[in-house]
PDB file of C-alpha atoms in Angstrom:
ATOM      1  CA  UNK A1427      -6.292  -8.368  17.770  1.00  0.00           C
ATOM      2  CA  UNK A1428      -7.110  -7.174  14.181  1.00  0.00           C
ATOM      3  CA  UNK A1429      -8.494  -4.055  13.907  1.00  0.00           C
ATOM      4  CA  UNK A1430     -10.210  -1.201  11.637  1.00  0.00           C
ATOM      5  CA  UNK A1431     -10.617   2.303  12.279  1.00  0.00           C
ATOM      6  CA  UNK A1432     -11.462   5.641  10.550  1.00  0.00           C
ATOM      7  CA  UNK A1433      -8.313   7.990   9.583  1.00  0.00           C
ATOM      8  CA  UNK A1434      -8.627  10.657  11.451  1.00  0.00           C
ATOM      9  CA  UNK A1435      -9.309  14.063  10.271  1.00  0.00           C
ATOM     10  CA  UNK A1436      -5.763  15.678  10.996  1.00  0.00           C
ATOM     11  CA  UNK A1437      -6.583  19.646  10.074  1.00  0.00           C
ATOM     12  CA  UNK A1438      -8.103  21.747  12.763  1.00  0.00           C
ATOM     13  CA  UNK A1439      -8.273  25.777  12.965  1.00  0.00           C
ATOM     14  CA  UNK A1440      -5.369  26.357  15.620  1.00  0.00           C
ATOM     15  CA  UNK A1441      -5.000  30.457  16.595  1.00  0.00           C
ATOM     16  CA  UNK A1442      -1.539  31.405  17.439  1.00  0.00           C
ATOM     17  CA  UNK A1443      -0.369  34.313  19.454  1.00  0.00           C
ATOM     18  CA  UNK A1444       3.234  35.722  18.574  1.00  0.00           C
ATOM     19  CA  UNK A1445       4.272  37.500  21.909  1.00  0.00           C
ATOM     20  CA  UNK A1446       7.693  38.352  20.428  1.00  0.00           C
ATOM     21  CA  UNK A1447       5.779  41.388  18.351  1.00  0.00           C
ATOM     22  CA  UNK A1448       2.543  42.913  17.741  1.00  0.00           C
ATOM     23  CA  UNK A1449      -0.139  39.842  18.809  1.00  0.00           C
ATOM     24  CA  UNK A1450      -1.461  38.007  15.377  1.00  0.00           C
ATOM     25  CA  UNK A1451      -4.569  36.441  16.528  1.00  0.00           C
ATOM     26  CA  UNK A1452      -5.002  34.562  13.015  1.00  0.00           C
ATOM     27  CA  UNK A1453      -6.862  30.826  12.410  1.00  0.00           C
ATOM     28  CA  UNK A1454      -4.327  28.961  10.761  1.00  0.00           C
ATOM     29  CA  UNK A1455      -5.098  25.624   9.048  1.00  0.00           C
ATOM     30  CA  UNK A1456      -2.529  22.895  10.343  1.00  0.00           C
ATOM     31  CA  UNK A1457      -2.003  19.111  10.995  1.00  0.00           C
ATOM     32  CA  UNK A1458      -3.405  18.342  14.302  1.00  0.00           C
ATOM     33  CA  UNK A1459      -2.884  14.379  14.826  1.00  0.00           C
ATOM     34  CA  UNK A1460      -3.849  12.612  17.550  1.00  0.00           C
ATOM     35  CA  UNK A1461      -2.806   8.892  17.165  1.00  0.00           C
ATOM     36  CA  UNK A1462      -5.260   5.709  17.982  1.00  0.00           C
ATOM     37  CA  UNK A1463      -2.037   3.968  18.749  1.00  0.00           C
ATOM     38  CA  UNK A1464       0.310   4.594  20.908  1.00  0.00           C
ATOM     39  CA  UNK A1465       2.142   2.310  23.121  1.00  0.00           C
ATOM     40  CA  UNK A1466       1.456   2.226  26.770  1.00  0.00           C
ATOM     41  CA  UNK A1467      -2.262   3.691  25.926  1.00  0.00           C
ATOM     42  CA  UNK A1468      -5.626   2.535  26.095  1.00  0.00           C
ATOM     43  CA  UNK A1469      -6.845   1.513  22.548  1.00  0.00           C
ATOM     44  CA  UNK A1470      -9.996   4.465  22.222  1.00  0.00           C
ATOM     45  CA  UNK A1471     -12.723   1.782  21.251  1.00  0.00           C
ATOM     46  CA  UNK A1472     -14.843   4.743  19.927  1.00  0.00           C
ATOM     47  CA  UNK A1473     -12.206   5.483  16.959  1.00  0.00           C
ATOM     48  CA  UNK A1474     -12.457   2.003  16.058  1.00  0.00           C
ATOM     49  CA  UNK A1475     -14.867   0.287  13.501  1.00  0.00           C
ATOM     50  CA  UNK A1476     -14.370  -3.310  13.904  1.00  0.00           C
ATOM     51  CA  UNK A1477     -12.148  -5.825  15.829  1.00  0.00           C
ATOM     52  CA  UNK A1478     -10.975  -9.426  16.249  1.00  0.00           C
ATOM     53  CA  UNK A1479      -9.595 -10.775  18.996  1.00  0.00           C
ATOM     54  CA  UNK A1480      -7.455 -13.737  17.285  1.00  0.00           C
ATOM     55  CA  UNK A1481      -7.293 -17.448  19.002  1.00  0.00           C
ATOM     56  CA  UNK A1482      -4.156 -19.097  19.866  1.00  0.00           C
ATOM     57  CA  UNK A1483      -4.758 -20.859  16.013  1.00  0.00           C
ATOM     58  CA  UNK A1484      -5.511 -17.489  14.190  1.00  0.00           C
ATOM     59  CA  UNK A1485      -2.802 -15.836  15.387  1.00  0.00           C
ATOM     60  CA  UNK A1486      -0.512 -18.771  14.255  1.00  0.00           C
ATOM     61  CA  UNK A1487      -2.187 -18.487  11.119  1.00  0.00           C
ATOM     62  CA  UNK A1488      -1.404 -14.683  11.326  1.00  0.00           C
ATOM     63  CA  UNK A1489       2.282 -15.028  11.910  1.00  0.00           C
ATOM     64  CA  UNK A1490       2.837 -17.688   9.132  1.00  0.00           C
ATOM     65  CA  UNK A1491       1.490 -15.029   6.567  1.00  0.00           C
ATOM     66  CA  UNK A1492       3.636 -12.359   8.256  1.00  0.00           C
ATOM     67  CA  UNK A1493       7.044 -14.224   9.066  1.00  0.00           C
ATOM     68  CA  UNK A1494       6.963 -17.737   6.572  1.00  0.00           C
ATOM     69  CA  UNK A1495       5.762 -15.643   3.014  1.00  0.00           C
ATOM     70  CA  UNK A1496       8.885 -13.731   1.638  1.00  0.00           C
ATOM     71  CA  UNK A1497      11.514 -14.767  -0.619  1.00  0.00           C
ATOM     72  CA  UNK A1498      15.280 -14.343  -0.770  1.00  0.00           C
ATOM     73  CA  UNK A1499      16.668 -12.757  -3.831  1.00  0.00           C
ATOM     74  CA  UNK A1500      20.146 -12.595  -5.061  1.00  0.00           C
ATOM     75  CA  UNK A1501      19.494  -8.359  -6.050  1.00  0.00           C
ATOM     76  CA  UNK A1502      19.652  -5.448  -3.518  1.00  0.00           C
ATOM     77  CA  UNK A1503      16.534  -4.208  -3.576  1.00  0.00           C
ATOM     78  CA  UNK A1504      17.553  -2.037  -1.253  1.00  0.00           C
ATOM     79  CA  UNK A1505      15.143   1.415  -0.464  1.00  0.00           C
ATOM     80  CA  UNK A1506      12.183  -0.082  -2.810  1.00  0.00           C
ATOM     81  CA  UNK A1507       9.163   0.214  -1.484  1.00  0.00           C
ATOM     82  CA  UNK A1508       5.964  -1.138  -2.592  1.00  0.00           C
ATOM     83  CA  UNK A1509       3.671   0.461  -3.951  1.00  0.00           C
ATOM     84  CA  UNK A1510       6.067   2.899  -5.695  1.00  0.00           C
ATOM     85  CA  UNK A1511       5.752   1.937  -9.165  1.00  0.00           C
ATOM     86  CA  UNK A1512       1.805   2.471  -8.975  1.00  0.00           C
ATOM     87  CA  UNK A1513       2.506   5.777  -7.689  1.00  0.00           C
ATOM     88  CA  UNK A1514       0.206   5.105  -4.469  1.00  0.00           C
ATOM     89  CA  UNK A1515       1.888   7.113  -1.796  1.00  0.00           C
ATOM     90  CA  UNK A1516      -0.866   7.819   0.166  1.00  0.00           C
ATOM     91  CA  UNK A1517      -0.266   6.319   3.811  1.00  0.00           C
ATOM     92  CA  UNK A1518      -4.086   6.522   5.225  1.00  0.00           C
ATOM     93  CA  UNK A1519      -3.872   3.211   7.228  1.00  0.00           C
ATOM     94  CA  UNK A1520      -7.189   1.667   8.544  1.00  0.00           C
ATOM     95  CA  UNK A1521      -5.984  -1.348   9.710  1.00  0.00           C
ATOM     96  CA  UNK A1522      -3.714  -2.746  12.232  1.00  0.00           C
ATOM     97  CA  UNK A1523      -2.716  -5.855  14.271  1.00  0.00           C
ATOM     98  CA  UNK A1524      -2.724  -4.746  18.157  1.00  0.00           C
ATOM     99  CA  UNK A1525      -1.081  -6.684  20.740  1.00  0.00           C
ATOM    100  CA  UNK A1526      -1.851  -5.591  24.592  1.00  0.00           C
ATOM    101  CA  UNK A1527      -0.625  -6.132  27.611  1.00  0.00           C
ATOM    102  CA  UNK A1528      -1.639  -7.987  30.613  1.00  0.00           C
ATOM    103  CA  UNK A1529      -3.428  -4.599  31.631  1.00  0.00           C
ATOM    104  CA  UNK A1530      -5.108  -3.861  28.478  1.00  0.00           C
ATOM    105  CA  UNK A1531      -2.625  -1.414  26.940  1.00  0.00           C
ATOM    106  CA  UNK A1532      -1.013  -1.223  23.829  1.00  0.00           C
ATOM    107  CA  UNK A1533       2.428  -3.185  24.247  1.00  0.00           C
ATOM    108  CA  UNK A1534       2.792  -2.915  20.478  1.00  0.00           C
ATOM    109  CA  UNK A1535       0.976  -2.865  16.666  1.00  0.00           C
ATOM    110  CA  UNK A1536       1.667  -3.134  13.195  1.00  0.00           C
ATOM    111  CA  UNK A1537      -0.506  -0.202  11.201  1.00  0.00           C
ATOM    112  CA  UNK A1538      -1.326  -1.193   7.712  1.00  0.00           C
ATOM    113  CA  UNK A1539      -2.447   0.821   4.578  1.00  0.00           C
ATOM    114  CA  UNK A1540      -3.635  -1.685   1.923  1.00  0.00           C
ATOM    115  CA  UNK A1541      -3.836   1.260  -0.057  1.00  0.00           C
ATOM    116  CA  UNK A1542      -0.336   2.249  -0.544  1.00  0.00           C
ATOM    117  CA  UNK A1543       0.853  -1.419   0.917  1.00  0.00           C
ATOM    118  CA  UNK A1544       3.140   0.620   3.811  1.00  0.00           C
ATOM    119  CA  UNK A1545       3.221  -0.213   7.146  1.00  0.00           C
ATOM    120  CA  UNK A1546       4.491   1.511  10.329  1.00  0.00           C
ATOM    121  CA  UNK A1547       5.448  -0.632  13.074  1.00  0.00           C
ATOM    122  CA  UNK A1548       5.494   0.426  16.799  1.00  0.00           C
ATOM    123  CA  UNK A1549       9.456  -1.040  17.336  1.00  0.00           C
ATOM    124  CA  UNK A1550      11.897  -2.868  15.430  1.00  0.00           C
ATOM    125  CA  UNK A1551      10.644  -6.454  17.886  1.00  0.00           C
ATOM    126  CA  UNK A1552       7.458  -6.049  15.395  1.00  0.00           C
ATOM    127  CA  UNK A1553       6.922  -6.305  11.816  1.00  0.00           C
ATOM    128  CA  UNK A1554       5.655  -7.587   8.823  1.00  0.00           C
ATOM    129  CA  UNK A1555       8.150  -9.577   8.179  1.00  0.00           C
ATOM    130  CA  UNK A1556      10.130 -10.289   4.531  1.00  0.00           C
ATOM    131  CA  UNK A1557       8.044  -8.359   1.824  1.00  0.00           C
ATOM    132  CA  UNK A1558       7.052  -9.540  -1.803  1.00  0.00           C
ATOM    133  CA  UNK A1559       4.176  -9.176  -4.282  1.00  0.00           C
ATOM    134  CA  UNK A1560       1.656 -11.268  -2.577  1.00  0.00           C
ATOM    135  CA  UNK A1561       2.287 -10.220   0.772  1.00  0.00           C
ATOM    136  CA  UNK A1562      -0.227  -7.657   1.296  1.00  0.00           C
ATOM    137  CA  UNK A1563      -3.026  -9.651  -0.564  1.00  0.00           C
ATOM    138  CA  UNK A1564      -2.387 -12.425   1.728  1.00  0.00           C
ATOM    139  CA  UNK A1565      -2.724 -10.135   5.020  1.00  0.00           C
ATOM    140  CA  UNK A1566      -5.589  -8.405   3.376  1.00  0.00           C
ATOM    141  CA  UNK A1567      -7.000 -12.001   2.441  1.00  0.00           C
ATOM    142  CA  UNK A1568      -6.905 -13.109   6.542  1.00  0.00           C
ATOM    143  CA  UNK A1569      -8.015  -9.630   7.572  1.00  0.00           C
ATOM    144  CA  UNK A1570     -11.107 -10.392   5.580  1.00  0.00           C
ATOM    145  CA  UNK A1571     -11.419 -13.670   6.339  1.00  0.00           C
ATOM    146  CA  UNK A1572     -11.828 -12.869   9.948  1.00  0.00           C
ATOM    147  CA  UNK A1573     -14.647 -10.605   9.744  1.00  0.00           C
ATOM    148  CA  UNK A1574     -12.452  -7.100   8.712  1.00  0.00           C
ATOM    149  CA  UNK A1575     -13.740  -5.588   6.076  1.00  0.00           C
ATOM    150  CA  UNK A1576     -13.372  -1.800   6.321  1.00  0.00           C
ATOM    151  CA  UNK A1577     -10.126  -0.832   4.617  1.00  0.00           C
ATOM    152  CA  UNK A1578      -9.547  -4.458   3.275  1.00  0.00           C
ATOM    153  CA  UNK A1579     -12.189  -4.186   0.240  1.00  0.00           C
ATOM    154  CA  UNK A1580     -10.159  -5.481  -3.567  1.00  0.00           C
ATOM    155  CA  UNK A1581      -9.092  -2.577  -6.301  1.00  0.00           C
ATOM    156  CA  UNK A1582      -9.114   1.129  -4.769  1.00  0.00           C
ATOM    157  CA  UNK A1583     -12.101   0.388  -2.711  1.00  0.00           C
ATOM    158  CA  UNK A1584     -11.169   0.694   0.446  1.00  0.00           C
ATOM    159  CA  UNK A1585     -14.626   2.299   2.379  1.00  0.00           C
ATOM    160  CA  UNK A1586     -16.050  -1.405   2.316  1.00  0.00           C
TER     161      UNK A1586
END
């Protein structure tokens, strides 16, 4: 399934207790991250904001974008990442492809940030495949075209 969901908000006020010395009861601001996917959990419906579950065709159509676009190049473009020479670093993915198992939980995903055009993939079995230019405007192209729109929209619009 495709899928769309809200980043989460990762700082909370944590209070930590140093029992080694005098006890500092003091908020501290720090990441707190709980992740919508994890494999071998249920997918939290509520943290999602829309989702496709693809036919036998649209997932065929998926994996030729993902595994047939690409190209073979005679350069090492080794440790280039896209995105860099923009200077869009952010990583704040809100989409993903999902795959589940028989019993509903997540056997793997591919997490996408059409933002910063990175991905993080749950294992090496999964990925996105070869990258090039047109890559992520393709994915972000079907993603659309099946009814995704949060975190898909052209430019640096991604709230539509």
């Amino acid at each position: 399934m495709l899928i769309s969901f809200e980043p989460p908000d990762i700082s909370a006020e944590i209070v930590y207790t140093d029992t080694s010395k005098i006890p500092i009861n003091a908020p501290v601001k720090e990441e707190v991250y709980h992740a919508l996917l994890e494999k071998k959990q249920k997918l939290d419906s509520a943290r999602i904001k829309e989702k496709k579950i693809l036919s036998a065709l649209e997932v065929d159509k998926l994996t030729n974008v993902l595994y047939n676009f690409g190209y073979t190049s005679t350069k090492s473009y080794k440790g280039y990442l896209l995105g860099e020479a923009g200077g869009y670093r952010c990583y704040n993915p809100r989409n993903a492809v999902v795959f589940l198992d028989e019993n509903g939980l997540i056997a793997e995903y591919i997490e996408i940030c059409f933002e910063c055009q990175r991905t993080e993939e749950s294992s090496e079995k999964i990925g996105i495949g070869e990258l090039c230019e047109n890559k992520f405007e393709l994915i972000r192209k079907y993603f659309r075209a099946t009814g995704i729109k949060y975190g898909t929209a052209n430019a640096h619009n991604f709230k539509s």
